[in-house]
mmCIF file of C-alpha atoms in Angstrom:
data_model
loop_
_atom_site.group_PDB
_atom_site.id
_atom_site.type_symbol
_atom_site.label_atom_id
_atom_site.label_comp_id
_atom_site.label_asym_id
_atom_site.label_seq_id
_atom_site.Cartn_x
_atom_site.Cartn_y
_atom_site.Cartn_z
ATOM 1 C CA MET A 702 55.871 -77.469 17.792
ATOM 2 C CA PRO A 703 54.826 -80.130 16.065
ATOM 3 C CA ASP A 704 54.701 -80.527 12.064
ATOM 4 C CA ARG A 705 51.475 -82.293 12.441
ATOM 5 C CA LEU A 706 48.612 -80.524 14.503
ATOM 6 C CA PRO A 707 46.595 -82.666 16.752
ATOM 7 C CA ILE A 708 43.173 -84.076 15.506
ATOM 8 C CA ALA A 709 41.554 -82.413 18.890
ATOM 9 C CA ALA A 710 42.647 -79.043 17.550
ATOM 10 C CA ILE A 711 40.917 -78.878 14.091
ATOM 11 C CA LEU A 712 37.932 -80.599 15.818
ATOM 12 C CA ALA A 713 37.817 -77.526 18.413
ATOM 13 C CA PHE A 714 38.030 -74.938 15.564
ATOM 14 C CA GLY A 715 35.528 -76.596 13.494
ATOM 15 C CA ILE A 716 32.992 -76.633 16.166
ATOM 16 C CA THR A 717 33.627 -73.023 16.978
ATOM 17 C CA GLN A 718 33.517 -72.184 13.259
ATOM 18 C CA ILE A 719 30.200 -73.844 12.709
ATOM 19 C CA ILE A 720 28.530 -71.731 15.570
ATOM 20 C CA GLY A 721 30.467 -68.667 14.901
ATOM 21 C CA TYR A 722 29.104 -68.662 11.255
ATOM 22 C CA GLY A 723 25.578 -70.134 12.428
ATOM 23 C CA THR A 724 25.000 -67.600 14.796
ATOM 24 C CA LEU A 725 26.560 -64.285 13.344
ATOM 25 C CA TYR A 726 26.315 -64.665 9.877
ATOM 26 C CA TYR A 727 23.505 -67.250 8.265
ATOM 27 C CA SER A 728 20.992 -67.012 11.120
ATOM 28 C CA PHE A 729 20.432 -63.170 10.014
ATOM 29 C CA SER A 730 18.436 -63.635 6.947
ATOM 30 C CA ILE A 731 15.728 -65.693 8.640
ATOM 31 C CA LEU A 732 15.399 -63.448 11.699
ATOM 32 C CA ALA A 733 15.695 -59.940 9.570
ATOM 33 C CA PRO A 734 11.531 -59.756 8.604
ATOM 34 C CA ASP A 735 10.791 -60.224 12.373
ATOM 35 C CA MET A 736 13.807 -57.459 13.345
ATOM 36 C CA ALA A 737 12.268 -55.139 10.817
ATOM 37 C CA ALA A 738 8.718 -55.727 11.952
ATOM 38 C CA ASP A 739 9.705 -55.402 15.568
ATOM 39 C CA PHE A 740 11.758 -51.473 14.846
ATOM 40 C CA GLY A 741 9.095 -50.804 11.980
ATOM 41 C CA TRP A 742 11.866 -50.835 9.269
ATOM 42 C CA SER A 743 11.253 -52.344 5.732
ATOM 43 C CA LYS A 744 13.365 -54.738 4.609
ATOM 44 C CA ASP A 745 15.528 -52.841 2.324
ATOM 45 C CA ARG A 746 16.852 -50.845 5.524
ATOM 46 C CA ILE A 747 17.474 -54.211 7.741
ATOM 47 C CA PHE A 748 19.632 -55.541 5.003
ATOM 48 C CA GLY A 749 21.230 -51.910 4.129
ATOM 49 C CA LEU A 750 21.919 -52.253 7.964
ATOM 50 C CA PHE A 751 23.616 -55.726 7.611
ATOM 51 C CA SER A 752 25.603 -54.771 4.316
ATOM 52 C CA ALA A 753 27.104 -51.903 6.488
ATOM 53 C CA SER A 754 27.708 -53.682 9.322
ATOM 54 C CA LEU A 755 29.808 -56.048 7.194
ATOM 55 C CA LEU A 756 31.682 -52.909 5.474
ATOM 56 C CA ILE A 757 32.642 -51.728 8.785
ATOM 57 C CA GLY A 758 33.678 -55.388 9.677
ATOM 58 C CA GLY A 759 35.899 -55.312 6.720
ATOM 59 C CA LEU A 760 37.574 -52.001 7.266
ATOM 60 C CA VAL A 761 38.716 -53.163 10.852
ATOM 61 C CA ALA A 762 40.053 -56.541 9.594
ATOM 62 C CA PRO A 763 43.783 -55.355 8.679
ATOM 63 C CA PHE A 764 43.745 -54.007 12.248
ATOM 64 C CA ILE A 765 42.907 -57.247 13.784
ATOM 65 C CA GLY A 766 44.803 -59.102 11.368
ATOM 66 C CA ARG A 767 48.450 -57.015 12.720
ATOM 67 C CA ALA A 768 46.897 -57.408 16.538
ATOM 68 C CA MET A 769 46.808 -61.575 15.348
ATOM 69 C CA ASP A 770 50.784 -61.165 14.274
ATOM 70 C CA ARG A 771 51.221 -59.023 17.219
ATOM 71 C CA HIS A 772 49.638 -61.054 20.006
ATOM 72 C CA GLY A 773 48.684 -64.665 18.592
ATOM 73 C CA ALA A 774 45.717 -65.238 16.652
ATOM 74 C CA GLY A 775 44.610 -67.815 19.282
ATOM 75 C CA ARG A 776 44.151 -64.798 21.866
ATOM 76 C CA ILE A 777 42.583 -62.746 19.349
ATOM 77 C CA MET A 778 40.212 -65.732 18.651
ATOM 78 C CA ALA A 779 39.366 -66.426 22.537
ATOM 79 C CA LEU A 780 38.641 -62.442 22.865
ATOM 80 C CA GLY A 781 36.749 -62.620 20.005
ATOM 81 C CA SER A 782 34.170 -65.277 21.663
ATOM 82 C CA ALA A 783 33.492 -63.243 24.640
ATOM 83 C CA LEU A 784 32.845 -60.241 22.497
ATOM 84 C CA SER A 785 30.553 -62.318 20.176
ATOM 85 C CA ALA A 786 28.476 -63.177 22.827
ATOM 86 C CA LEU A 787 28.156 -59.929 24.353
ATOM 87 C CA SER A 788 27.103 -58.469 20.842
ATOM 88 C CA LEU A 789 24.516 -61.255 20.338
ATOM 89 C CA LEU A 790 22.957 -60.131 23.819
ATOM 90 C CA ALA A 791 23.327 -56.395 23.213
ATOM 91 C CA THR A 792 21.464 -56.914 20.027
ATOM 92 C CA ALA A 793 18.777 -59.184 21.738
ATOM 93 C CA LEU A 794 18.358 -56.489 24.359
ATOM 94 C CA SER A 795 18.291 -53.318 22.034
ATOM 95 C CA THR A 796 15.230 -51.510 22.488
ATOM 96 C CA SER A 797 15.852 -48.259 20.215
ATOM 97 C CA ASP A 798 17.102 -47.596 16.740
ATOM 98 C CA LEU A 799 20.399 -46.487 17.797
ATOM 99 C CA SER A 800 20.999 -49.375 20.052
ATOM 100 C CA PHE A 801 20.111 -52.097 17.634
ATOM 101 C CA ILE A 802 22.211 -50.536 14.910
ATOM 102 C CA VAL A 803 25.267 -50.305 17.320
ATOM 103 C CA SER A 804 24.866 -54.170 18.248
ATOM 104 C CA VAL A 805 24.801 -55.383 15.072
ATOM 105 C CA VAL A 806 27.440 -53.461 13.743
ATOM 106 C CA VAL A 807 29.563 -54.667 16.799
ATOM 107 C CA MET A 808 28.391 -57.841 16.053
ATOM 108 C CA GLN A 809 30.019 -57.971 12.866
ATOM 109 C CA VAL A 810 33.287 -56.445 13.592
ATOM 110 C CA VAL A 811 33.987 -58.814 15.911
ATOM 111 C CA ALA A 812 33.158 -61.760 13.523
ATOM 112 C CA ALA A 813 36.488 -61.091 12.261
ATOM 113 C CA MET A 814 38.166 -62.168 15.576
ATOM 114 C CA VAL A 815 36.650 -65.585 15.251
ATOM 115 C CA LEU A 816 35.719 -66.560 11.782
ATOM 116 C CA TYR A 817 37.881 -68.001 8.950
ATOM 117 C CA GLN A 818 40.477 -64.943 8.780
ATOM 118 C CA ALA A 819 41.563 -65.502 12.724
ATOM 119 C CA ALA A 820 41.404 -69.387 12.263
ATOM 120 C CA PHE A 821 43.346 -69.622 9.199
ATOM 121 C CA ALA A 822 46.050 -67.479 10.912
ATOM 122 C CA THR A 823 46.156 -69.637 13.723
ATOM 123 C CA LEU A 824 46.698 -72.607 11.731
ATOM 124 C CA VAL A 825 49.581 -71.039 9.791
ATOM 125 C CA GLU A 826 51.066 -69.875 13.324
ATOM 126 C CA LEU A 827 50.844 -73.749 14.757
ATOM 127 C CA SER A 828 52.341 -75.128 11.718
ATOM 128 C CA PRO A 829 53.083 -73.024 8.714
ATOM 129 C CA LEU A 830 54.282 -76.381 6.754
ATOM 130 C CA THR A 831 51.041 -78.415 6.994
ATOM 131 C CA ALA A 832 48.676 -75.088 7.295
ATOM 132 C CA ASN A 833 47.266 -75.955 3.584
ATOM 133 C CA ARG A 834 46.129 -79.383 4.759
ATOM 134 C CA SER A 835 44.835 -78.137 8.288
ATOM 135 C CA ILE A 836 42.596 -75.373 6.213
ATOM 136 C CA THR A 837 41.070 -78.110 4.366
ATOM 137 C CA TYR A 838 40.265 -80.179 7.183
ATOM 138 C CA LEU A 839 39.018 -76.998 8.947
ATOM 139 C CA THR A 840 37.001 -76.395 6.384
ATOM 140 C CA LEU A 841 35.379 -79.875 5.655
ATOM 141 C CA ILE A 842 34.208 -79.246 9.024
ATOM 142 C CA ALA A 843 32.715 -76.059 9.202
ATOM 143 C CA GLY A 844 30.761 -76.565 5.844
ATOM 144 C CA PHE A 845 27.988 -78.094 8.230
ATOM 145 C CA ALA A 846 27.512 -74.551 9.342
ATOM 146 C CA SER A 847 24.388 -73.508 7.070
ATOM 147 C CA THR A 848 23.076 -76.972 7.028
ATOM 148 C CA ILE A 849 22.581 -77.147 10.771
ATOM 149 C CA PHE A 850 21.817 -73.309 11.426
ATOM 150 C CA TRP A 851 19.618 -72.446 8.842
ATOM 151 C CA PRO A 852 16.980 -75.334 9.692
ATOM 152 C CA VAL A 853 18.042 -74.729 13.587
ATOM 153 C CA THR A 854 17.407 -71.098 13.642
ATOM 154 C CA SER A 855 13.856 -71.601 11.825
ATOM 155 C CA ARG A 856 12.900 -74.469 13.866
ATOM 156 C CA LEU A 857 13.977 -72.033 16.930
ATOM 157 C CA HIS A 858 12.104 -69.185 15.784
ATOM 158 C CA GLU A 859 8.868 -71.186 15.363
ATOM 159 C CA ILE A 860 9.085 -71.580 19.219
ATOM 160 C CA TRP A 861 11.054 -68.478 20.076
ATOM 161 C CA THR A 862 10.962 -64.721 19.327
ATOM 162 C CA TRP A 863 14.306 -63.226 17.244
ATOM 163 C CA ARG A 864 15.219 -62.101 20.703
ATOM 164 C CA GLU A 865 15.310 -65.072 22.382
ATOM 165 C CA VAL A 866 17.141 -66.951 19.808
ATOM 166 C CA TYR A 867 19.848 -64.541 20.002
ATOM 167 C CA TYR A 868 19.568 -65.216 23.689
ATOM 168 C CA GLY A 869 20.669 -68.627 22.993
ATOM 169 C CA PHE A 870 23.246 -68.069 20.468
ATOM 170 C CA ALA A 871 25.088 -65.423 22.945
ATOM 171 C CA ALA A 872 25.113 -68.691 25.307
ATOM 172 C CA ALA A 873 26.605 -70.969 22.726
ATOM 173 C CA ASN A 874 29.567 -68.428 21.994
ATOM 174 C CA ALA A 875 29.880 -67.868 25.734
ATOM 175 C CA LEU A 876 29.835 -71.598 26.998
ATOM 176 C CA LEU A 877 31.025 -73.705 24.194
ATOM 177 C CA CYS A 878 33.259 -71.310 21.720
ATOM 178 C CA LEU A 879 35.186 -69.609 24.361
ATOM 179 C CA PRO A 880 36.068 -72.537 26.443
ATOM 180 C CA LEU A 881 37.579 -74.081 23.337
ATOM 181 C CA HIS A 882 39.346 -71.154 22.239
ATOM 182 C CA ILE A 883 40.921 -70.547 25.638
ATOM 183 C CA LEU A 884 41.745 -74.585 25.328
ATOM 184 C CA VAL A 885 43.741 -73.957 21.780
ATOM 185 C CA MET A 886 45.095 -70.769 22.963
ATOM 186 C CA ARG A 887 46.813 -72.582 25.732
ATOM 187 C CA TRP A 888 48.158 -75.595 23.912
ATOM 188 C CA GLN A 889 49.405 -73.200 21.463
ATOM 189 C CA ARG A 890 51.644 -71.440 24.096
ATOM 190 C CA THR A 891 52.675 -75.128 25.586
ATOM 191 C CA ALA A 892 53.580 -75.955 22.093
ATOM 192 C CA ALA A 893 55.669 -73.216 21.316
ATOM 193 C CA THR A 894 57.964 -73.367 24.425
ATOM 194 C CA GLY A 895 61.439 -74.006 23.527
ATOM 195 C CA ILE A 896 60.488 -73.185 19.468
ATOM 196 C CA GLU A 897 62.791 -70.575 17.698
ATOM 197 C CA ARG A 898 60.137 -68.476 15.979
ATOM 198 C CA SER A 899 63.152 -67.258 13.441
ATOM 199 C CA ASP A 900 63.416 -71.236 12.614
ATOM 200 C CA GLU A 901 63.669 -70.866 8.442
ATOM 201 C CA ASN A 902 62.868 -74.531 8.085
ATOM 202 C CA ARG A 903 59.513 -73.736 9.467
ATOM 203 C CA ARG A 904 58.742 -70.946 7.193
ATOM 204 C CA VAL A 905 56.676 -71.011 3.830
ATOM 205 C CA VAL A 906 58.108 -69.182 1.296
ATOM 206 C CA GLY A 907 55.870 -67.678 -1.236
ATOM 207 C CA ARG A 908 55.914 -68.143 -5.296
ATOM 208 C CA VAL A 909 55.636 -64.537 -6.257
ATOM 209 C CA PRO A 910 59.174 -62.699 -6.401
ATOM 210 C CA GLN A 911 59.078 -59.277 -4.526
ATOM 211 C CA HIS A 912 58.791 -56.973 -7.637
ATOM 212 C CA GLN A 913 55.399 -58.748 -8.610
ATOM 213 C CA GLN A 914 53.945 -59.102 -5.322
ATOM 214 C CA MET A 915 52.107 -55.809 -5.515
ATOM 215 C CA GLY A 916 50.323 -56.664 -8.937
ATOM 216 C CA SER A 917 49.734 -60.160 -7.712
ATOM 217 C CA PHE A 918 47.942 -58.682 -4.646
ATOM 218 C CA ILE A 919 45.491 -56.212 -6.429
ATOM 219 C CA ILE A 920 44.612 -58.821 -8.888
ATOM 220 C CA MET A 921 44.110 -61.612 -6.116
ATOM 221 C CA ALA A 922 41.799 -59.142 -4.450
ATOM 222 C CA ALA A 923 39.822 -58.702 -6.990
ATOM 223 C CA GLY A 924 39.113 -61.773 -7.757
ATOM 224 C CA PHE A 925 38.203 -62.522 -4.069
ATOM 225 C CA SER A 926 36.086 -59.191 -4.046
ATOM 226 C CA LEU A 927 33.889 -60.177 -7.431
ATOM 227 C CA GLN A 928 33.604 -63.399 -5.869
ATOM 228 C CA GLY A 929 32.632 -62.540 -2.306
ATOM 229 C CA PHE A 930 30.041 -59.948 -3.795
ATOM 230 C CA ALA A 931 28.130 -62.906 -5.876
ATOM 231 C CA LEU A 932 28.431 -65.418 -3.119
ATOM 232 C CA SER A 933 27.245 -63.042 -0.268
ATOM 233 C CA ALA A 934 24.471 -61.921 -2.186
ATOM 234 C CA MET A 935 23.489 -65.575 -2.832
ATOM 235 C CA LEU A 936 24.030 -66.756 0.970
ATOM 236 C CA VAL A 937 22.316 -63.710 2.433
ATOM 237 C CA HIS A 938 19.416 -64.303 0.266
ATOM 238 C CA MET A 939 19.173 -68.454 -0.495
ATOM 239 C CA VAL A 940 16.148 -68.849 1.584
ATOM 240 C CA PRO A 941 14.205 -65.834 0.819
ATOM 241 C CA MET A 942 15.027 -66.115 -2.727
ATOM 242 C CA LEU A 943 14.540 -69.781 -3.001
ATOM 243 C CA THR A 944 10.812 -68.888 -1.581
ATOM 244 C CA ALA A 945 10.047 -66.330 -3.922
ATOM 245 C CA LEU A 946 10.860 -68.794 -7.035
ATOM 246 C CA GLY A 947 7.697 -70.943 -5.302
ATOM 247 C CA LEU A 948 9.603 -73.592 -3.222
ATOM 248 C CA GLY A 949 7.654 -72.549 -0.252
ATOM 249 C CA ALA A 950 8.125 -74.382 2.973
ATOM 250 C CA THR A 951 10.671 -76.635 0.971
ATOM 251 C CA ALA A 952 13.026 -73.602 0.496
ATOM 252 C CA VAL A 953 14.653 -74.123 3.902
ATOM 253 C CA THR A 954 15.253 -77.879 2.848
ATOM 254 C CA VAL A 955 16.847 -77.098 -0.346
ATOM 255 C CA GLY A 956 18.718 -74.766 1.334
ATOM 256 C CA ALA A 957 20.429 -76.785 3.548
ATOM 257 C CA LEU A 958 21.765 -78.829 0.696
ATOM 258 C CA PHE A 959 24.169 -75.839 0.278
ATOM 259 C CA GLY A 960 26.494 -77.623 3.427
ATOM 260 C CA PRO A 961 26.573 -81.056 2.486
ATOM 261 C CA SER A 962 27.881 -79.574 -1.240
ATOM 262 C CA GLN A 963 30.609 -77.531 0.650
ATOM 263 C CA VAL A 964 31.347 -80.337 2.747
ATOM 264 C CA PHE A 965 31.751 -82.805 -0.568
ATOM 265 C CA SER A 966 33.878 -80.338 -2.503
ATOM 266 C CA ARG A 967 36.259 -80.099 0.263
ATOM 267 C CA PHE A 968 36.536 -83.860 0.783
ATOM 268 C CA ILE A 969 37.197 -84.608 -2.935
ATOM 269 C CA ASN A 970 39.544 -81.712 -2.790
ATOM 270 C CA MET A 971 41.728 -83.350 0.103
ATOM 271 C CA VAL A 972 41.576 -86.486 -1.452
ATOM 272 C CA PHE A 973 42.299 -85.724 -5.219
ATOM 273 C CA GLY A 974 43.236 -81.905 -4.991
ATOM 274 C CA THR A 975 46.141 -81.995 -3.236
ATOM 275 C CA GLY A 976 48.547 -81.563 -5.817
ATOM 276 C CA LEU A 977 46.651 -78.833 -7.192
ATOM 277 C CA ALA A 978 47.796 -75.251 -6.955
ATOM 278 C CA PRO A 979 45.550 -72.946 -5.271
ATOM 279 C CA VAL A 980 45.551 -70.352 -7.905
ATOM 280 C CA LEU A 981 43.749 -73.269 -9.884
ATOM 281 C CA LEU A 982 41.499 -74.073 -7.026
ATOM 282 C CA ALA A 983 40.436 -70.118 -7.073
ATOM 283 C CA VAL A 984 39.666 -70.502 -10.721
ATOM 284 C CA VAL A 985 37.626 -73.373 -10.468
ATOM 285 C CA SER A 986 35.671 -72.196 -7.388
ATOM 286 C CA SER A 987 34.762 -69.095 -9.088
ATOM 287 C CA GLY A 988 33.531 -71.047 -12.240
ATOM 288 C CA PHE A 989 31.370 -72.756 -10.032
ATOM 289 C CA ILE A 990 29.614 -69.987 -8.422
ATOM 290 C CA PHE A 991 29.213 -68.482 -12.153
ATOM 291 C CA ALA A 992 27.601 -71.610 -13.164
ATOM 292 C CA ALA A 993 25.412 -71.913 -10.320
ATOM 293 C CA ILE A 994 23.906 -68.480 -10.776
ATOM 294 C CA LEU A 995 23.483 -68.426 -14.623
ATOM 295 C CA LEU A 996 21.607 -72.282 -14.108
ATOM 296 C CA LEU A 997 19.144 -70.441 -11.561
ATOM 297 C CA LEU A 998 18.217 -67.652 -14.026
ATOM 298 C CA LEU A 999 17.562 -70.237 -16.582
ATOM 299 C CA ALA A 1000 15.814 -72.438 -14.549
ATOM 300 C CA GLY A 1001 13.492 -69.903 -13.058
ATOM 301 C CA THR A 1002 10.588 -72.032 -11.176
ATOM 302 C CA TRP A 1003 12.147 -75.494 -11.807
ATOM 303 C CA VAL A 1004 12.612 -77.303 -8.948
ATOM 304 C CA PRO A 1005 15.636 -79.600 -10.265
ATOM 305 C CA GLY A 1006 17.029 -76.005 -11.264
ATOM 306 C CA ALA A 1007 17.209 -74.689 -7.879
ATOM 307 C CA LEU A 1008 18.441 -77.953 -6.512
ATOM 308 C CA SER A 1009 21.338 -78.024 -9.171
ATOM 309 C CA PHE A 1010 21.696 -74.073 -7.949
ATOM 310 C CA VAL A 1011 22.559 -75.269 -4.342
ATOM 311 C CA LEU A 1012 24.948 -78.263 -5.133
ATOM 312 C CA LEU A 1013 26.714 -76.063 -7.888
ATOM 313 C CA LEU A 1014 27.139 -72.852 -5.223
ATOM 314 C CA GLY A 1015 28.129 -75.352 -2.346
ATOM 315 C CA LEU A 1016 30.731 -76.502 -4.487
ATOM 316 C CA GLY A 1017 32.065 -73.115 -5.302
ATOM 317 C CA SER A 1018 31.859 -71.747 -2.057
ATOM 318 C CA GLY A 1019 33.453 -75.281 -0.208
ATOM 319 C CA ILE A 1020 36.493 -74.575 -2.403
ATOM 320 C CA SER A 1021 36.592 -70.615 -2.296
ATOM 321 C CA SER A 1022 36.730 -71.095 1.611
ATOM 322 C CA ILE A 1023 39.765 -73.320 0.999
ATOM 323 C CA VAL A 1024 41.443 -70.920 -1.132
ATOM 324 C CA GLN A 1025 41.276 -68.039 0.910
ATOM 325 C CA GLY A 1026 43.199 -69.311 3.145
ATOM 326 C CA SER A 1027 45.805 -71.518 1.171
ATOM 327 C CA LEU A 1028 46.356 -68.691 -1.948
ATOM 328 C CA PRO A 1029 48.079 -65.736 0.029
ATOM 329 C CA LEU A 1030 50.044 -68.108 1.685
ATOM 330 C CA TYR A 1031 51.122 -69.882 -1.657
ATOM 331 C CA LEU A 1032 51.833 -66.730 -3.439
ATOM 332 C CA PHE A 1033 53.441 -64.749 -0.636
ATOM 333 C CA GLY A 1034 54.291 -67.034 2.413
ATOM 334 C CA SER A 1035 54.002 -67.402 6.173
ATOM 335 C CA ASP A 1036 55.748 -64.136 7.068
ATOM 336 C CA GLY A 1037 53.093 -61.597 8.126
ATOM 337 C CA TYR A 1038 50.316 -63.816 6.863
ATOM 338 C CA GLY A 1039 47.710 -62.240 9.734
ATOM 339 C CA ALA A 1040 48.436 -58.779 8.356
ATOM 340 C CA LEU A 1041 48.098 -59.799 4.357
ATOM 341 C CA THR A 1042 44.950 -61.451 4.984
ATOM 342 C CA GLY A 1043 43.503 -58.999 7.228
ATOM 343 C CA LYS A 1044 44.294 -56.417 4.098
ATOM 344 C CA LEU A 1045 42.799 -58.959 1.644
ATOM 345 C CA SER A 1046 39.296 -59.469 3.894
ATOM 346 C CA ALA A 1047 39.202 -55.589 4.214
ATOM 347 C CA ILE A 1048 39.191 -55.293 0.426
ATOM 348 C CA ARG A 1049 37.078 -58.480 -0.062
ATOM 349 C CA LEU A 1050 34.188 -57.374 2.588
ATOM 350 C CA THR A 1051 34.347 -54.051 1.634
ATOM 351 C CA ALA A 1052 33.348 -54.869 -2.115
ATOM 352 C CA GLY A 1053 31.079 -57.688 -0.744
ATOM 353 C CA ALA A 1054 29.318 -55.688 2.193
ATOM 354 C CA ALA A 1055 27.032 -53.926 -0.491
ATOM 355 C CA SER A 1056 25.771 -57.078 -2.216
ATOM 356 C CA PRO A 1057 23.025 -58.030 0.272
ATOM 357 C CA PHE A 1058 21.422 -54.785 0.112
ATOM 358 C CA ALA A 1059 22.018 -54.157 -3.711
ATOM 359 C CA PHE A 1060 20.720 -57.869 -4.480
ATOM 360 C CA SER A 1061 17.600 -56.912 -2.100
ATOM 361 C CA LEU A 1062 17.330 -53.720 -3.737
ATOM 362 C CA LEU A 1063 17.522 -55.128 -7.437
ATOM 363 C CA MET A 1064 15.082 -58.105 -6.333
ATOM 364 C CA GLU A 1065 12.261 -55.717 -5.232
ATOM 365 C CA ARG A 1066 13.046 -52.867 -8.227
ATOM 366 C CA ALA A 1067 13.930 -54.563 -11.181
ATOM 367 C CA GLY A 1068 12.639 -58.414 -10.437
ATOM 368 C CA LEU A 1069 14.818 -61.335 -9.474
ATOM 369 C CA ASP A 1070 16.095 -61.902 -12.977
ATOM 370 C CA VAL A 1071 17.849 -58.939 -13.462
ATOM 371 C CA ALA A 1072 19.498 -59.143 -9.963
ATOM 372 C CA LEU A 1073 20.556 -62.669 -10.579
ATOM 373 C CA PHE A 1074 22.194 -61.303 -14.195
ATOM 374 C CA VAL A 1075 23.979 -58.671 -12.445
ATOM 375 C CA THR A 1076 25.279 -61.023 -9.909
ATOM 376 C CA ALA A 1077 25.879 -63.668 -12.673
ATOM 377 C CA LEU A 1078 28.209 -60.792 -14.490
ATOM 378 C CA LEU A 1079 30.295 -60.288 -11.462
ATOM 379 C CA ALA A 1080 30.902 -63.717 -10.991
ATOM 380 C CA ALA A 1081 32.033 -64.268 -14.465
ATOM 381 C CA ALA A 1082 34.615 -61.124 -13.602
ATOM 382 C CA GLY A 1083 35.752 -63.054 -10.918
ATOM 383 C CA VAL A 1084 36.787 -66.021 -12.819
ATOM 384 C CA VAL A 1085 38.484 -63.694 -15.215
ATOM 385 C CA ALA A 1086 40.448 -62.212 -12.428
ATOM 386 C CA PHE A 1087 41.917 -65.320 -11.120
ATOM 387 C CA GLY A 1088 42.438 -66.502 -14.791
ATOM 388 C CA MET A 1089 44.761 -63.298 -15.026
ATOM 389 C CA LEU A 1090 46.439 -64.276 -11.709
ATOM 390 C CA ARG A 1091 47.586 -67.536 -13.422
ATOM 391 C CA HIS A 1092 49.460 -66.026 -16.100
ATOM 392 C CA HIS A 1093 50.645 -62.820 -14.021
ATOM 393 C CA ARG A 1094 52.372 -65.321 -11.682
#
């Protein structure tokens, strides 16, 4: 297997990540109000279902991680694309509360088979020694998911019902993501021919000694959980929240700056941050997220403040996506990477799954300022956790 991945493989993953995140995650908040109206639900209930789906997806993540180590992450991603298309189609076809609930839950469960967790594991399998750089390249491309799919979903929803939008998204997963994942899987199998998997020169050895690994993992998981709660709340409610602040029709345009900001932070990291340890990057990313939420809390309806919030949040999210793949590899090495990141995803998503519902409930019952204040405190705690990890290591 070559020491450097072909650019075609990274581009293929970039396309599938854009479509995966756009169709399975970012589109939900825009389509949710019409989903709720269609089934006679409240907004709290629809976002409660989304939170529960993220929670269940997180609980399943360790099993998916072990399956990736056992059967190959590329194979799991190909299967996940087919299941993603079927789950989107099933959601669009649902006619009862039960069928809708089951379809949305399945959609978030199979998301773990195609999104960053699976993609990072595949990159580590393909070339462990260059995985950190490949992860940076991948997140650089995938950062356009929100920039593309928030406006695209809004535009499609002007002419289509939410069900018809999901029909189109199901087709995108089946006709684009599935063939690309199959191609990468076949390339992986061909490239692996004749390579000894036990070759010590191809392993990445973690920095944390064996006796400190449990403590380091707990601190790392706490940091990602706190950060994930804050970031998930902001992302899911980005457009509705900016609209509530008085931006009106421009809320989608302002929110779309989140994607370029993510890409910019990853580009800067790629050019200037290659020598920075992932632990330091984790502190920086959490700091940006905390600063973004605090700024929005202080800025209120001030439009430049909303713009700055989106840009800072994008900077923090962009670096965080890199850290989610590089920090476990840096601390614990490449052996058992899929299972390790599966456990980490389970903890992070379990803690963060309640955020869309909790933030929506706080916003409706106590007001936007209280919801932002509580979220800012949790983001600050994430900064502290990653700071503790630096000293612990």
